[in-house]
mmCIF file of C-alpha atoms in Angstrom:
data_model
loop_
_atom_site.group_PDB
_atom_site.id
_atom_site.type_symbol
_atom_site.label_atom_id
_atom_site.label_comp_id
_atom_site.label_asym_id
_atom_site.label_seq_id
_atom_site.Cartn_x
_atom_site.Cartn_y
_atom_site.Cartn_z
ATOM 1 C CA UNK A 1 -13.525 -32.029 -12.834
ATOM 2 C CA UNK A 2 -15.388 -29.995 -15.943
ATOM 3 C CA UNK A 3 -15.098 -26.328 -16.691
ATOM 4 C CA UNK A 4 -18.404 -25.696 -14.666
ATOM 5 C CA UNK A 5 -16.928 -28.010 -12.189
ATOM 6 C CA UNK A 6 -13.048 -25.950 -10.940
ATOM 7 C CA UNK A 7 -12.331 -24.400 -8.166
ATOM 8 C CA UNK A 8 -12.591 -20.100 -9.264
ATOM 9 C CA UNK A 9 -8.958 -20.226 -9.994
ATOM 10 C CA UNK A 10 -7.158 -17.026 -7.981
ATOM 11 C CA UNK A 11 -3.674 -15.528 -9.341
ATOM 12 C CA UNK A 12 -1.391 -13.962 -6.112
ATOM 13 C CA UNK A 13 0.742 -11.738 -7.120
ATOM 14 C CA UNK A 14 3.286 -10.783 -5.333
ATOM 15 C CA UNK A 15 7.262 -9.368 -5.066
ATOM 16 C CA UNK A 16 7.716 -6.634 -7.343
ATOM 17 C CA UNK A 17 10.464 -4.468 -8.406
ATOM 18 C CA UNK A 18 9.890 -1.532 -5.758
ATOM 19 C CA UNK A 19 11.560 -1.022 -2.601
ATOM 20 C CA UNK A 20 8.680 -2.904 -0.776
ATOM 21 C CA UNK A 21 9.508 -6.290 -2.631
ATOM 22 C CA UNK A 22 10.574 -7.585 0.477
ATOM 23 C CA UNK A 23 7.054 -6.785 2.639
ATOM 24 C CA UNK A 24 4.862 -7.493 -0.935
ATOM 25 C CA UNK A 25 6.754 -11.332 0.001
ATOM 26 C CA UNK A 26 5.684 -11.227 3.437
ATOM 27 C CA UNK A 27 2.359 -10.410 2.717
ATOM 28 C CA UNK A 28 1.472 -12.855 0.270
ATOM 29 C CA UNK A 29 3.198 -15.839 2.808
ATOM 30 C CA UNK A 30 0.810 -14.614 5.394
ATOM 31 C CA UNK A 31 -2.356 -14.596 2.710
ATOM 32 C CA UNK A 32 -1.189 -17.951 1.103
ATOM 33 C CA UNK A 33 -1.561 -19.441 4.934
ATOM 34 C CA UNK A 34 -5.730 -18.500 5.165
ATOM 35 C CA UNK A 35 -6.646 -18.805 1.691
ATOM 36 C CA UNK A 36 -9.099 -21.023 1.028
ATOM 37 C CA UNK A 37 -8.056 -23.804 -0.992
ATOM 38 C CA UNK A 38 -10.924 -25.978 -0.429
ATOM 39 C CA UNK A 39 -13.037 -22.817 -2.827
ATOM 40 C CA UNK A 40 -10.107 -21.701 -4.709
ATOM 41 C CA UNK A 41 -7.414 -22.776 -6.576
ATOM 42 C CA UNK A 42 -3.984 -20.981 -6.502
ATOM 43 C CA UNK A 43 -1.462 -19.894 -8.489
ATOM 44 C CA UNK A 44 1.390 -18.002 -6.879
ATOM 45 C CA UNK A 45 3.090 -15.624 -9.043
ATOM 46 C CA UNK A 46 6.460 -13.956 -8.313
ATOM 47 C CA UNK A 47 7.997 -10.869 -9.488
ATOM 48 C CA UNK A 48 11.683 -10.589 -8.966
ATOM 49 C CA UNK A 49 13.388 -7.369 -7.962
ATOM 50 C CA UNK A 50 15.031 -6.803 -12.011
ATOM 51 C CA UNK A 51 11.468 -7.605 -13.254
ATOM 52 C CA UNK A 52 10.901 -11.050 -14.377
ATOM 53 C CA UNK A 53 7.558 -13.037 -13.689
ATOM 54 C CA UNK A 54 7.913 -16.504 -12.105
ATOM 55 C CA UNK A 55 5.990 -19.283 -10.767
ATOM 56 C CA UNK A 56 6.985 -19.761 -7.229
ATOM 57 C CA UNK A 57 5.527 -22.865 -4.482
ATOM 58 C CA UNK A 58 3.445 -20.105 -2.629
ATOM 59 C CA UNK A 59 5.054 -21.835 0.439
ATOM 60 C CA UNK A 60 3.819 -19.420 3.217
ATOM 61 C CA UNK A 61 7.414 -20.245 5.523
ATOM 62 C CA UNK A 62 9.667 -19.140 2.844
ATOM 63 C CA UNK A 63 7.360 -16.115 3.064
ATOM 64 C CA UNK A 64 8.568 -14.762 6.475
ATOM 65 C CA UNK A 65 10.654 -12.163 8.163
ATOM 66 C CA UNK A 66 13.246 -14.369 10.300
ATOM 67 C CA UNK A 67 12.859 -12.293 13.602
ATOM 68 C CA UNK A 68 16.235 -13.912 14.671
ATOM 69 C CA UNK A 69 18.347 -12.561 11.861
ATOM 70 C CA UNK A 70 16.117 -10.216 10.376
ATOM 71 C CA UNK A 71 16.474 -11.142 7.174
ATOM 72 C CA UNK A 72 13.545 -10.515 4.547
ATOM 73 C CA UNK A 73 12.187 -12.982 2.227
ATOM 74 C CA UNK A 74 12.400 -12.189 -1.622
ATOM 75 C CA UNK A 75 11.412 -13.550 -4.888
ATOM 76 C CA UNK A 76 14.049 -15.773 -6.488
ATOM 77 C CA UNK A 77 15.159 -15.668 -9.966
ATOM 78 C CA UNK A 78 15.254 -19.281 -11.904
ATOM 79 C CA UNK A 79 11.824 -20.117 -11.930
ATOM 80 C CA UNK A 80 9.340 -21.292 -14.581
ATOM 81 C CA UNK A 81 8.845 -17.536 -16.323
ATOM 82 C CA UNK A 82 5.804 -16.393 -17.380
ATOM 83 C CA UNK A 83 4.902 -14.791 -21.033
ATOM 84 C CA UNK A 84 3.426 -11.056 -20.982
ATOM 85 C CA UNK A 85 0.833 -10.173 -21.872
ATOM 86 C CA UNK A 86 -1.638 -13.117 -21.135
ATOM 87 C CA UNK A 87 -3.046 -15.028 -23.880
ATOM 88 C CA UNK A 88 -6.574 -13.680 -24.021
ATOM 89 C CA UNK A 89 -8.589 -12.680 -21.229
ATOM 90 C CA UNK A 90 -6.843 -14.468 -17.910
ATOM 91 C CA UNK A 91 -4.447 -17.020 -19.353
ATOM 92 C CA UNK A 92 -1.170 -17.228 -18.300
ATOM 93 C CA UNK A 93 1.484 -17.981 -20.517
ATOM 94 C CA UNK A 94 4.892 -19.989 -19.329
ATOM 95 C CA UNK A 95 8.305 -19.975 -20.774
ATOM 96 C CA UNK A 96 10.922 -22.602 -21.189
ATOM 97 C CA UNK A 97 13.971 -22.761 -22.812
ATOM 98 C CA UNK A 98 13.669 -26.370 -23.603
ATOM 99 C CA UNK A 99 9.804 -26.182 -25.036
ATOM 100 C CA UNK A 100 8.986 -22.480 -25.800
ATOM 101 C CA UNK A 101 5.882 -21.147 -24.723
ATOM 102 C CA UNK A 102 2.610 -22.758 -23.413
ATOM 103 C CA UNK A 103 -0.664 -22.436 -21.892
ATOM 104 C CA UNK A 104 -0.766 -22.176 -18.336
ATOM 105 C CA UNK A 105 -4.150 -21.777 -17.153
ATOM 106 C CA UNK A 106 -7.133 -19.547 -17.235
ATOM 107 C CA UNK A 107 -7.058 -16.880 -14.197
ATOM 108 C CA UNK A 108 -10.575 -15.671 -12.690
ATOM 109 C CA UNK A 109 -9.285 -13.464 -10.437
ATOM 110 C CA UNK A 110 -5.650 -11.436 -9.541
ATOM 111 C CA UNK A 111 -4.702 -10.383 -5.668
ATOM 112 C CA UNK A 112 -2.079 -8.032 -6.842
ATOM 113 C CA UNK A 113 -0.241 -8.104 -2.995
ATOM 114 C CA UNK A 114 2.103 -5.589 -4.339
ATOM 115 C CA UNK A 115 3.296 -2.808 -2.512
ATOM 116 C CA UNK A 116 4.896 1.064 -3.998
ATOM 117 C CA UNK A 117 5.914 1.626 -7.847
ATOM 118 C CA UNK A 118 4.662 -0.861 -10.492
ATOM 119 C CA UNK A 119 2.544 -2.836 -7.973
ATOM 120 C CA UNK A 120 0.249 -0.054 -5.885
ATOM 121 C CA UNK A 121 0.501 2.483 -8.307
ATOM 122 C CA UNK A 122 -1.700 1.863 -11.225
ATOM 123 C CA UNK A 123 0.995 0.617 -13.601
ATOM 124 C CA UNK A 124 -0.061 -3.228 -13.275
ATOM 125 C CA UNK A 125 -3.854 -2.661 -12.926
ATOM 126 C CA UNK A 126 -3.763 -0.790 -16.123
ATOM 127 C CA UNK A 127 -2.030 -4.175 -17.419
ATOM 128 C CA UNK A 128 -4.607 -6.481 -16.044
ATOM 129 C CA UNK A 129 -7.339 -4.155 -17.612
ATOM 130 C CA UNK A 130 -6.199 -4.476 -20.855
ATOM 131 C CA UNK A 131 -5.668 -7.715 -20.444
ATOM 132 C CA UNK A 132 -10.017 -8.173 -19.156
ATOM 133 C CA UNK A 133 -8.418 -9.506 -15.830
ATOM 134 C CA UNK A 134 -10.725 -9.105 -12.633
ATOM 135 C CA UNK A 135 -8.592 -7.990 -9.882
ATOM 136 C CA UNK A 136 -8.487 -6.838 -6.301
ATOM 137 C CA UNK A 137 -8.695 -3.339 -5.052
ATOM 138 C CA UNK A 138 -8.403 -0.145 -6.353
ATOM 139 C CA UNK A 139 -8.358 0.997 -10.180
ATOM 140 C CA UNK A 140 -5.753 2.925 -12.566
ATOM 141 C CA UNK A 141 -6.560 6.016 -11.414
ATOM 142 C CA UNK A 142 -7.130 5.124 -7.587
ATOM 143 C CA UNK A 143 -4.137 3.337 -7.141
ATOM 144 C CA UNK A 144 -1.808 6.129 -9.052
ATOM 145 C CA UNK A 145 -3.402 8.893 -7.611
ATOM 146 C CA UNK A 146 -3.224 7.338 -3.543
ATOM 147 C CA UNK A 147 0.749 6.119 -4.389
ATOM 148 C CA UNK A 148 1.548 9.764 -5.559
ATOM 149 C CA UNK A 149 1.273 11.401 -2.212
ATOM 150 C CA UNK A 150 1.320 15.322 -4.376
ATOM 151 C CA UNK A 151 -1.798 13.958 -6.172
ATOM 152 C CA UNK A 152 -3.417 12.400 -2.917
ATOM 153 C CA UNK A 153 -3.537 15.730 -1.133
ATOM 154 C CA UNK A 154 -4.712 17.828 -4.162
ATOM 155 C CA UNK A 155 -7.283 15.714 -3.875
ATOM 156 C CA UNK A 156 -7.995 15.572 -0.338
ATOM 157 C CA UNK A 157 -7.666 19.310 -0.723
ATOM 158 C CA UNK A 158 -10.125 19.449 -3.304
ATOM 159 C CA UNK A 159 -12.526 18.239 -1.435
ATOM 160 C CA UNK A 160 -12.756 19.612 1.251
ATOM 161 C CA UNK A 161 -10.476 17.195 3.618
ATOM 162 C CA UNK A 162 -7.650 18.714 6.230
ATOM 163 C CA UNK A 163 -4.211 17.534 5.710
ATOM 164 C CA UNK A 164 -0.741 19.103 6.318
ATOM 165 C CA UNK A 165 0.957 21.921 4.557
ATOM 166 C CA UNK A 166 3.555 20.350 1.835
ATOM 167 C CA UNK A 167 5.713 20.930 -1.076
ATOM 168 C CA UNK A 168 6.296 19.344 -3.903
ATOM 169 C CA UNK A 169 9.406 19.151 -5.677
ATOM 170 C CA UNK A 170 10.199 18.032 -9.130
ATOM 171 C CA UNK A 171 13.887 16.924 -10.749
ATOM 172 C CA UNK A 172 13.260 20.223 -12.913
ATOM 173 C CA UNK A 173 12.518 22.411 -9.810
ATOM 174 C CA UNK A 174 15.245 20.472 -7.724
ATOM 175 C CA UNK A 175 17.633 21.131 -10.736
ATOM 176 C CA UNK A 176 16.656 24.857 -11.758
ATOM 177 C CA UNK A 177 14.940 26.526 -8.587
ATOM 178 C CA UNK A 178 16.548 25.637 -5.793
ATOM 179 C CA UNK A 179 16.687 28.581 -4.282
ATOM 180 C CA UNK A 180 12.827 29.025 -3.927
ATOM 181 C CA UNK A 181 12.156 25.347 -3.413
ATOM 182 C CA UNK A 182 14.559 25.996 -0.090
ATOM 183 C CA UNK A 183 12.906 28.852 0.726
ATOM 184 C CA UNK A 184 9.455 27.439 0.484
ATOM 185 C CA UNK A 185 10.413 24.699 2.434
ATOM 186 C CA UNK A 186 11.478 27.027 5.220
ATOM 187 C CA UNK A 187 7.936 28.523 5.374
ATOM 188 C CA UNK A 188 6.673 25.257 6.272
ATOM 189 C CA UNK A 189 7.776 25.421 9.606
ATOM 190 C CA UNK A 190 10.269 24.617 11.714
ATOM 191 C CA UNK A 191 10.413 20.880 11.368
ATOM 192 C CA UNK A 192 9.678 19.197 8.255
ATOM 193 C CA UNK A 193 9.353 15.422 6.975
ATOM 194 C CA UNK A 194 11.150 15.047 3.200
ATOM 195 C CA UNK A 195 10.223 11.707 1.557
ATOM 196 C CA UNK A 196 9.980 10.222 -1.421
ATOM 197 C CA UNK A 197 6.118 11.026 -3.476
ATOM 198 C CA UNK A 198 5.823 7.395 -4.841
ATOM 199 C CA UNK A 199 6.769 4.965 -1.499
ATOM 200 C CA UNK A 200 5.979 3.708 1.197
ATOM 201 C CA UNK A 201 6.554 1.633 3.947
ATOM 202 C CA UNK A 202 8.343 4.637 5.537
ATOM 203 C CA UNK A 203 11.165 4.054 3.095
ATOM 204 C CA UNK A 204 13.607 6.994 2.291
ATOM 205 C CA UNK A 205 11.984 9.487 4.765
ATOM 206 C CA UNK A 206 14.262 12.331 6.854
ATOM 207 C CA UNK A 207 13.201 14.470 9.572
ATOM 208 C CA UNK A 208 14.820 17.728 9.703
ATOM 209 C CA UNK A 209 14.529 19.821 12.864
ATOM 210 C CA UNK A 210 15.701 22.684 11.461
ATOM 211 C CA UNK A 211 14.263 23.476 7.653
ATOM 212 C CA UNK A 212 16.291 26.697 7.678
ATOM 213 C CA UNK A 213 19.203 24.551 7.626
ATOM 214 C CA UNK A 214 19.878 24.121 3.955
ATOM 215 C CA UNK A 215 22.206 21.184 4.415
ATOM 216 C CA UNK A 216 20.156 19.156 6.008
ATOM 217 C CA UNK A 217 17.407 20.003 3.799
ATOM 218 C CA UNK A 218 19.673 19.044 0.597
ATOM 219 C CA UNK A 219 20.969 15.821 2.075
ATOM 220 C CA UNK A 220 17.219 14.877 3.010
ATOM 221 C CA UNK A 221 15.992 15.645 -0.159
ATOM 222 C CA UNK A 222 19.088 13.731 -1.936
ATOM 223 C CA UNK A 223 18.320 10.720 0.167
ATOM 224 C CA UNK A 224 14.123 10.742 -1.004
ATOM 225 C CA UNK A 225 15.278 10.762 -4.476
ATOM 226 C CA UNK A 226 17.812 7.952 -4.252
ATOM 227 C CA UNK A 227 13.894 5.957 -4.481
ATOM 228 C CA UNK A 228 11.899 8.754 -6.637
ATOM 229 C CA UNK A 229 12.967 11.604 -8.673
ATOM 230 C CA UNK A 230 9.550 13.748 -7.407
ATOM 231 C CA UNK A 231 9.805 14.715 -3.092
ATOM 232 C CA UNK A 232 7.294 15.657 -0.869
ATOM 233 C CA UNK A 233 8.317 17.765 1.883
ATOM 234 C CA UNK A 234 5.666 17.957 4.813
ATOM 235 C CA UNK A 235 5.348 20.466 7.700
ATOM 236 C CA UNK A 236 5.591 18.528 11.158
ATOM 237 C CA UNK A 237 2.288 18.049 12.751
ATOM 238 C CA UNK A 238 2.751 17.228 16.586
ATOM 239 C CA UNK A 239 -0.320 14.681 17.301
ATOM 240 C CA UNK A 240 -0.862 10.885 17.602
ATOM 241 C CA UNK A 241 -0.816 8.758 14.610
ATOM 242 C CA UNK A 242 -4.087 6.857 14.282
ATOM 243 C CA UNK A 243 -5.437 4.547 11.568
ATOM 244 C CA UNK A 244 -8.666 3.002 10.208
ATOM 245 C CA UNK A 245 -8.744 0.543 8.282
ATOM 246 C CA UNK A 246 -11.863 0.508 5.036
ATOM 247 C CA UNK A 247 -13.674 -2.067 2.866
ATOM 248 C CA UNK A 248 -15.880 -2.027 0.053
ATOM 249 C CA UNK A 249 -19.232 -2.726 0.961
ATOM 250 C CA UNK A 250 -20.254 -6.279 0.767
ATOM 251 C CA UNK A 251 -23.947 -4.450 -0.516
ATOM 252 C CA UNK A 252 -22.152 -2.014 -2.809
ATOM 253 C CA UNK A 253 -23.275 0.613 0.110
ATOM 254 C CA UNK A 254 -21.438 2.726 2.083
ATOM 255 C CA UNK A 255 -17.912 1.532 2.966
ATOM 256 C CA UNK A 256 -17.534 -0.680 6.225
ATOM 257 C CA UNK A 257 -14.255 1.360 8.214
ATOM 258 C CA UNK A 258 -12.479 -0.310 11.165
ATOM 259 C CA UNK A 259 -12.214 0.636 14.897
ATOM 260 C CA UNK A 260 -9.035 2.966 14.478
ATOM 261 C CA UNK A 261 -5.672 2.031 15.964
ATOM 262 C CA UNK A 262 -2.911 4.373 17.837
ATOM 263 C CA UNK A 263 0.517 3.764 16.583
ATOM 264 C CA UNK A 264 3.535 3.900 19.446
ATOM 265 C CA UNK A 265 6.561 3.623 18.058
ATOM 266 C CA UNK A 266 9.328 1.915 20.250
ATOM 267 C CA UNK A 267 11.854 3.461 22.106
ATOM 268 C CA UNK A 268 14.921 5.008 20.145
ATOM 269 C CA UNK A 269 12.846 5.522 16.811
ATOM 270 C CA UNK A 270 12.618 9.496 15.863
ATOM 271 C CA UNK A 271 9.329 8.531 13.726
ATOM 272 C CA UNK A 272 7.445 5.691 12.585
ATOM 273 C CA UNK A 273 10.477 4.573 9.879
ATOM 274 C CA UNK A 274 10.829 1.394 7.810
ATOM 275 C CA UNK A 275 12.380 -0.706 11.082
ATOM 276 C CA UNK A 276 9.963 1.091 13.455
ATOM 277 C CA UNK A 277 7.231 -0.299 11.601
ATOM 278 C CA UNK A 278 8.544 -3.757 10.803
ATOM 279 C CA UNK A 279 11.519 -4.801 12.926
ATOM 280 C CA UNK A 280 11.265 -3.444 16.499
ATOM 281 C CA UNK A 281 8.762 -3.310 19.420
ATOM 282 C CA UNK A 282 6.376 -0.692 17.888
ATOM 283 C CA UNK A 283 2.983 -1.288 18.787
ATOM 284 C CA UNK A 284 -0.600 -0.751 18.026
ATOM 285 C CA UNK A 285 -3.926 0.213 20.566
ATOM 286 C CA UNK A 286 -6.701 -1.061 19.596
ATOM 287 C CA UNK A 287 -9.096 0.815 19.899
ATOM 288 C CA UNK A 288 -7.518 3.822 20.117
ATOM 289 C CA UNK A 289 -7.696 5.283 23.505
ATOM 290 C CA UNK A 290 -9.137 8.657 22.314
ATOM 291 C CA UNK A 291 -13.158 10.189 22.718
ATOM 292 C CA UNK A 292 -16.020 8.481 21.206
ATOM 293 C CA UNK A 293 -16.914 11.848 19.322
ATOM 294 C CA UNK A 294 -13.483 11.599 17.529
ATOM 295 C CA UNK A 295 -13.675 7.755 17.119
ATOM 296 C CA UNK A 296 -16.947 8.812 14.712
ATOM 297 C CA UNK A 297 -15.438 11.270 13.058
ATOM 298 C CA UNK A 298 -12.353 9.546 12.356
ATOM 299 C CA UNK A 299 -14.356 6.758 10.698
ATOM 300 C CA UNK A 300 -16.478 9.024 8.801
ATOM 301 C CA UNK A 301 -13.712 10.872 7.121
ATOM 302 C CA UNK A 302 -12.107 7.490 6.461
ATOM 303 C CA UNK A 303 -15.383 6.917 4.410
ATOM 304 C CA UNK A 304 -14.990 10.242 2.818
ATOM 305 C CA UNK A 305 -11.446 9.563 1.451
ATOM 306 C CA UNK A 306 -12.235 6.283 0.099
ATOM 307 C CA UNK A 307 -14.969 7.669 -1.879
ATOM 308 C CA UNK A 308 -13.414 11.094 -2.693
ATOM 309 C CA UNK A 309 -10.363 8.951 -4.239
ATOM 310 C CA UNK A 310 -12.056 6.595 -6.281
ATOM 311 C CA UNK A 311 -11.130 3.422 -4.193
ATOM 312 C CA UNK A 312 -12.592 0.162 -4.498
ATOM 313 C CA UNK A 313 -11.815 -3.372 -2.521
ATOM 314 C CA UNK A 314 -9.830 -2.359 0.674
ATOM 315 C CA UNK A 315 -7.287 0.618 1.646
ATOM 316 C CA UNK A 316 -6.058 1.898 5.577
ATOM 317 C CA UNK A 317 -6.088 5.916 5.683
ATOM 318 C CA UNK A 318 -3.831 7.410 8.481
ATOM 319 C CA UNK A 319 -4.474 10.092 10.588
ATOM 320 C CA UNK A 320 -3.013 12.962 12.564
ATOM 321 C CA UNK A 321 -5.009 13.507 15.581
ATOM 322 C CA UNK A 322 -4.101 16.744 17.667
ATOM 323 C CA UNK A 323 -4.433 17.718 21.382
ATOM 324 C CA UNK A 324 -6.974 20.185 20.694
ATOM 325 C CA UNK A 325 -9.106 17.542 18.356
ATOM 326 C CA UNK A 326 -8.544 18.383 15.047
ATOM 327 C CA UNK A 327 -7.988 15.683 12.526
ATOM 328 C CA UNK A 328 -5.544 15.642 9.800
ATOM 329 C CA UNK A 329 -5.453 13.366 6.704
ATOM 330 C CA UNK A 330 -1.441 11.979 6.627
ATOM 331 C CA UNK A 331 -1.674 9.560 3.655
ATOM 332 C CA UNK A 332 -4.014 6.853 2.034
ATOM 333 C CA UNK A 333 -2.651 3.216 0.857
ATOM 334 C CA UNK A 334 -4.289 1.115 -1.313
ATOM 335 C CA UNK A 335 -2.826 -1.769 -0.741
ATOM 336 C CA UNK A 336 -1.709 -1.734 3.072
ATOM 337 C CA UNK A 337 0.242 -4.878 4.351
ATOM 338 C CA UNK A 338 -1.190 -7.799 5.817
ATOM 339 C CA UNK A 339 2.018 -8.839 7.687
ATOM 340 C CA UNK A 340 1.516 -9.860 11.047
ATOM 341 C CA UNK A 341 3.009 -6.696 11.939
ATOM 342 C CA UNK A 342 0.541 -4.945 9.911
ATOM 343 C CA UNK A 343 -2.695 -2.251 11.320
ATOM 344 C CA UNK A 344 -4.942 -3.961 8.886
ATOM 345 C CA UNK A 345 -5.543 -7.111 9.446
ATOM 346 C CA UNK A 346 -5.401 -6.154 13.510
ATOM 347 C CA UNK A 347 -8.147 -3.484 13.166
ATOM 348 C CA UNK A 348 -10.185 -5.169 11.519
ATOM 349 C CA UNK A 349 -10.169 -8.571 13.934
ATOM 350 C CA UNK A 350 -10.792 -6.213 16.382
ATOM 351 C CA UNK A 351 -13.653 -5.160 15.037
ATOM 352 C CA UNK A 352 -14.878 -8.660 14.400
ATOM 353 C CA UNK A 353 -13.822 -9.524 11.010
ATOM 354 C CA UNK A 354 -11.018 -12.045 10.814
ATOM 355 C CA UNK A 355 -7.560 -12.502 8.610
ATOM 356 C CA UNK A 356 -9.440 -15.099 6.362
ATOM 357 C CA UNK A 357 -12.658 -12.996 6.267
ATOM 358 C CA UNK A 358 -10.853 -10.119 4.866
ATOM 359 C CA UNK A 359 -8.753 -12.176 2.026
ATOM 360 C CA UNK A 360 -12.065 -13.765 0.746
ATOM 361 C CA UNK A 361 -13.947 -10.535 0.824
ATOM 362 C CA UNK A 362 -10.820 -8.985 -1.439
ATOM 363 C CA UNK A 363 -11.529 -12.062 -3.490
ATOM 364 C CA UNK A 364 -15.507 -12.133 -3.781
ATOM 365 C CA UNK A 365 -15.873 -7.716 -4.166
ATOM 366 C CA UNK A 366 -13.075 -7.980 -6.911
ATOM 367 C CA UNK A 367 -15.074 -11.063 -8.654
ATOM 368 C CA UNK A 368 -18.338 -9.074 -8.341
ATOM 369 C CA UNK A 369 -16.647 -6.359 -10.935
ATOM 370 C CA UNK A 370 -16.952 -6.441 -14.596
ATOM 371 C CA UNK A 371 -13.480 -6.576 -15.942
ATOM 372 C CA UNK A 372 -12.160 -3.613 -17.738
ATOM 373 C CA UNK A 373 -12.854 0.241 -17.228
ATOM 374 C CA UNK A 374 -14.311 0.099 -13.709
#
């Protein structure tokens, strides 16, 4: 086959050295499965937990939560390494003990499936910009600004959109204001959520009851920077947790935003925590069962946040949405999941766009940008 011949040749990355490496797997066995291989050819790239680049078999079963035992998949070290940065614009470079370094192939296109720090954050897309790499979703800015939840509500507060009272806490204001970084926490409110500013996946997150209780603040706060040295401490709001889904329009338009979901999380779970969300009987209504006036808001202001944060290719914005109707911004990803488990993919089938749909329209918005500066 000739140059002008090949399949458009599609890097997935996925892995990553976060505390999400173990989802970033799961979603990338679950896109591997739909991916059109008849259009595209793939090359799966890993990223262990220390760091190292690998090419793995992109098998989609060793890709999988085992319900049974509930162990999580993860990227194994030992494979065929590859050279950073890429040789020119899109070609991968391999590493081997035995015959040094070589060329790999030329990439058109990256699905960075990487979830949290150096995946979601900006770090990598600023890589594959330098590099003149086309990839999925959002930019630099975009991705750093969504993964640091203190940015994200500036910004939401900036313009204009309702989310919850916070505060932010540094390692220098943890280490040399204690006092009033307790005390402002107090005047949040009776209950308040501590978690880390640069995860997700629930990971790390603490619900105190009692925000008075300096203890249990301490301890919560300890246990959010055991995954990031800069906390986020949110005051409770009491309301149903709903979801929409977005996508860059196909038309460069207006984005295209889901039917929204209702989140129930199973019996026994406090909030909607790392084994809520992946490992239990937590479940999803689709649509949400709530009034068409709020469904139309709730899709508009997922709009709104896309565009007010920069984003580009896909992201899922969560709401708050209160008994006496208002709506609250709770946080913006990205790069949600697309495990089965996972609102994204399940909005958006049912509102008539389907798992394989959605991975080639990541594919064919990201090849419609110029590479670089976007």
């Amino acid at each position: 086959m000739s140059s002008e011949q090949r399949k458009i040749r599609v890097a997935v990355v996925f892995g990553g050295r976060s505390s999400e490496h173990e989802i970033s797997c799961v979603t990338a066995g679950s896109v591997l499965s739909v991916i059109d291989t008849d259009r595209y050819e793939v090359v799966p790239v890993g990223i262990t937990p220390s760091g190292h680049w690998v090419l793995t078999s992109g098998d989609p079963e060793s890709l999988r939560i085992d319900a049974q035992s509930k162990a999580l998949p993860s990227v194994a070290e030992g494979g065929t390494e590859l050279a950073l940065p890429f040789d020119g614009p899109g070609r991968l470079m391999t590493v081997s003990p035995d015959q040094g370094t070589g060329r790999l192939a030329e990439v058109d296109v990256v699905l960075p499936l990487l979830h949290g720090p150096f995946g979601e954050d900006g770090t990598i897309q600023g890589l594959f910009e330098m590099m003149g790499v086309r990839y999925a979703g959002a930019g630099v800015f975009s991705s750093a600004a969504a993964m640091d939840k203190v940015f994200m509500k500036a910004l939401l507060v900036g313009n204009g959109i309702p989310t919850s009272d916070f505060v932010a806490i540094t390692g220098r204001a943890w280490r040399d204001e204690r006092k009033k970084v307790l005390d402002d926490i107090a005047e949040l409110g009776e209950t308040v959520f501590v978690k880390p500013a640069r995860a997700g996946s629930s990971v790390g997150i603490t619900r105190v009851r009692d925000s008075s209780d300096s203890d249990a603040v301490i301890a919560a706060v300890e246990a959010a920077r055991e995954h990031d040295p800069k906390v986020l401490v949110e005051a409770q709001i009491v309301g149903r947790e709903i979801e929409c889904g977005v996508l860059e329009a196909e038309d460069g338009g207006t984005p295209d935003v889901s039917l929204p979901a209702e989140v129930h999380v199973a019996e026994g779970f406090d909030f909607y925590d790392f084994e809520a969300k992946y490992l239990s009987t937590s479940s999803l209504t689709i649509p949400a069962e709530i009034p068409e006036e709020a469904v139309v808001r709730l899709r508009r202001m997922a709009a709104d946040v896309f565009e007010a944060m920069g984003c580009e290719g896909l992201a899922r914005v969560d709401f708050f949405y209160t008994e006496d109707g208002r709506i609250l911004v709770n946080e913006l990803n990205t790069m949600p999941g697309f495990t089965p488990a996972s609102a994204f993919p399940q909005m958006w089938e049912a509102t008539g766009v389907d798992y394989a749909t959605l991975v080639e329209r990541m594919i064919t918005t990201a090849l419609r940008r110029d590479p670089g500066l976007r």
